[in-house]
């Protein structure tokens, strides 16, 4: 999978792409991540990418010409990309959308700055506006990294253990059960006995119930859409859950 990131701060990505899972995936040729400097698509002496807003008001707006030129250039290469603009006005990123994006061959991610981007560029050149949540960042670079990290780990081969992304929170509609590792007793804080029992059936049931419990307590909204068995529903009702 290929990510092309369009930004005025390309070096922002240097260190995060050199660490951990993403770095390994790049080394293994499972991922290609290129950063492009938007200023390379300007023609004035100051390499201007922003200008004052029509209609007045605070802040600056990213100009359409460099963005358009950069995109035109990028679109000459194959495979055909999906063009994403990071924006707090966009669709909020959720795991099901991450799963859809992981099916693409190539994503172009555009990082906004200042007050945002000339609306004509969004209207005519962008396929998807994407937000990472209801808060305002100073730029789209951090948000782009969030997208890249979430999508990359679903690409086959990127995570060592192929089963693990499907057990994570959200992938089955629920939050995940708690994890423990050695020692079994730390200052009297003990690991739940069931996990030491070696009884895999019992452990699986306990984990499912913990998953249901933590979702009920912290994100009951998720239960409305999660696929639940009759046994799950019985357990949840025992906790006080009222299905509508
Ligand atoms: N004036 C804009 C905010 C601009 S913030 C507004 O009120 O909607 C500057 C840039 O940061 C945006 O263009 C976008 O690329 C990025 N950004 C800020 N918050 C974001 C979020 N929650 N999700 C994705 N990108 C975000």
XYZ file of C-alpha atoms in Angstrom, residues 54-182:
129
model
C -11.812 36.637 0.969
C -14.467 38.371 3.011
C -11.980 39.260 5.735
C -11.452 37.764 9.160
C -8.664 36.173 11.147
C -6.107 33.671 9.909
C -4.840 32.496 6.557
C -6.185 30.034 3.986
C -4.216 27.482 1.974
C -4.089 28.527 -1.664
C -5.593 26.329 -4.342
C -2.813 26.517 -6.980
C 0.007 24.623 -5.200
C -2.443 22.014 -3.923
C -3.920 21.520 -7.377
C -0.503 21.291 -9.054
C 0.797 18.808 -6.508
C -2.259 16.631 -6.928
C -2.057 16.804 -10.709
C 1.534 15.643 -10.488
C 0.758 12.846 -8.039
C -2.152 11.596 -10.118
C 0.174 10.906 -13.047
C 1.491 7.910 -11.103
C -0.376 4.645 -10.653
C -2.257 3.071 -8.942
C -5.086 5.613 -8.961
C -5.285 7.143 -5.503
C -8.099 8.065 -3.161
C -7.605 11.692 -2.144
C -8.124 12.432 1.540
C -8.059 15.815 3.223
C -7.586 15.906 6.979
C -10.238 18.254 8.362
C -12.244 18.682 11.570
C -15.286 19.104 9.300
C -14.794 15.629 7.836
C -16.267 12.210 8.510
C -15.012 11.048 11.910
C -12.575 8.136 11.650
C -13.916 4.865 13.092
C -12.593 1.324 12.839
C -15.058 0.329 10.081
C -13.811 3.222 7.958
C -10.215 2.233 8.746
C -11.087 -1.248 7.428
C -12.449 0.239 4.194
C -9.357 2.410 3.720
C -7.090 -0.610 4.228
C -8.598 -2.093 1.047
C -7.288 0.802 -1.076
C -4.018 0.494 -2.961
C -2.977 4.095 -2.615
C -4.033 7.024 -0.458
C -3.021 10.645 -0.872
C -3.342 12.427 2.453
C -3.375 16.207 2.450
C -2.470 18.011 5.654
C -4.165 21.344 6.209
C -2.701 24.245 8.184
C -3.906 27.730 9.226
C -7.704 28.102 8.923
C -7.882 25.327 6.367
C -7.998 24.921 2.598
C -9.705 26.916 -0.198
C -13.142 25.307 -0.474
C -12.911 24.990 -4.281
C -10.065 22.508 -3.889
C -12.176 20.410 -1.530
C -15.181 20.546 -3.819
C -13.361 19.564 -7.010
C -10.322 17.520 -5.985
C -10.922 15.736 -2.675
C -12.664 12.336 -2.381
C -12.962 12.218 1.399
C -12.640 14.744 4.223
C -11.521 12.937 7.338
C -11.546 14.056 10.975
C -9.877 12.175 13.817
C -12.265 13.595 16.417
C -14.177 16.576 17.680
C -11.287 18.869 18.596
C -9.030 21.245 16.674
C -5.366 20.555 15.951
C -3.004 23.132 14.487
C -2.337 21.025 11.418
C -3.300 17.832 9.628
C 0.101 16.150 10.081
C -0.650 14.493 13.435
C -4.059 13.462 12.133
C -2.471 11.963 8.993
C -0.181 9.876 11.187
C -3.198 8.559 13.066
C -4.784 7.441 9.790
C -1.569 5.860 8.533
C -0.986 3.970 11.768
C -4.560 2.702 12.049
C -4.750 1.611 8.397
C -1.263 0.101 8.180
C -1.777 -2.416 10.947
C -4.639 -3.986 8.985
C -2.504 -4.628 5.921
C -1.696 -8.344 5.804
C 1.811 -9.039 7.108
C 2.284 -5.711 8.899
C 1.523 -7.103 12.360
C 3.479 -10.183 13.378
C 0.408 -12.111 14.503
C -2.329 -12.048 11.850
C -5.172 -12.719 14.307
C -4.493 -9.833 16.624
C -6.084 -6.857 14.817
C -9.385 -8.726 14.748
C -9.410 -9.134 18.515
C -8.718 -5.480 19.229
C -11.318 -3.115 20.619
C -13.971 -2.073 18.055
C -13.269 -4.784 15.474
C -16.022 -6.968 16.927
C -18.096 -3.965 17.964
C -16.963 -4.131 21.609
C -14.107 -2.826 23.755
C -11.449 -5.395 24.526
C -11.123 -7.465 27.730
C -8.247 -6.621 30.164
C -4.751 -8.067 29.787
C -2.296 -9.319 32.422
C 1.239 -10.641 32.351
C 3.786 -11.929 34.896
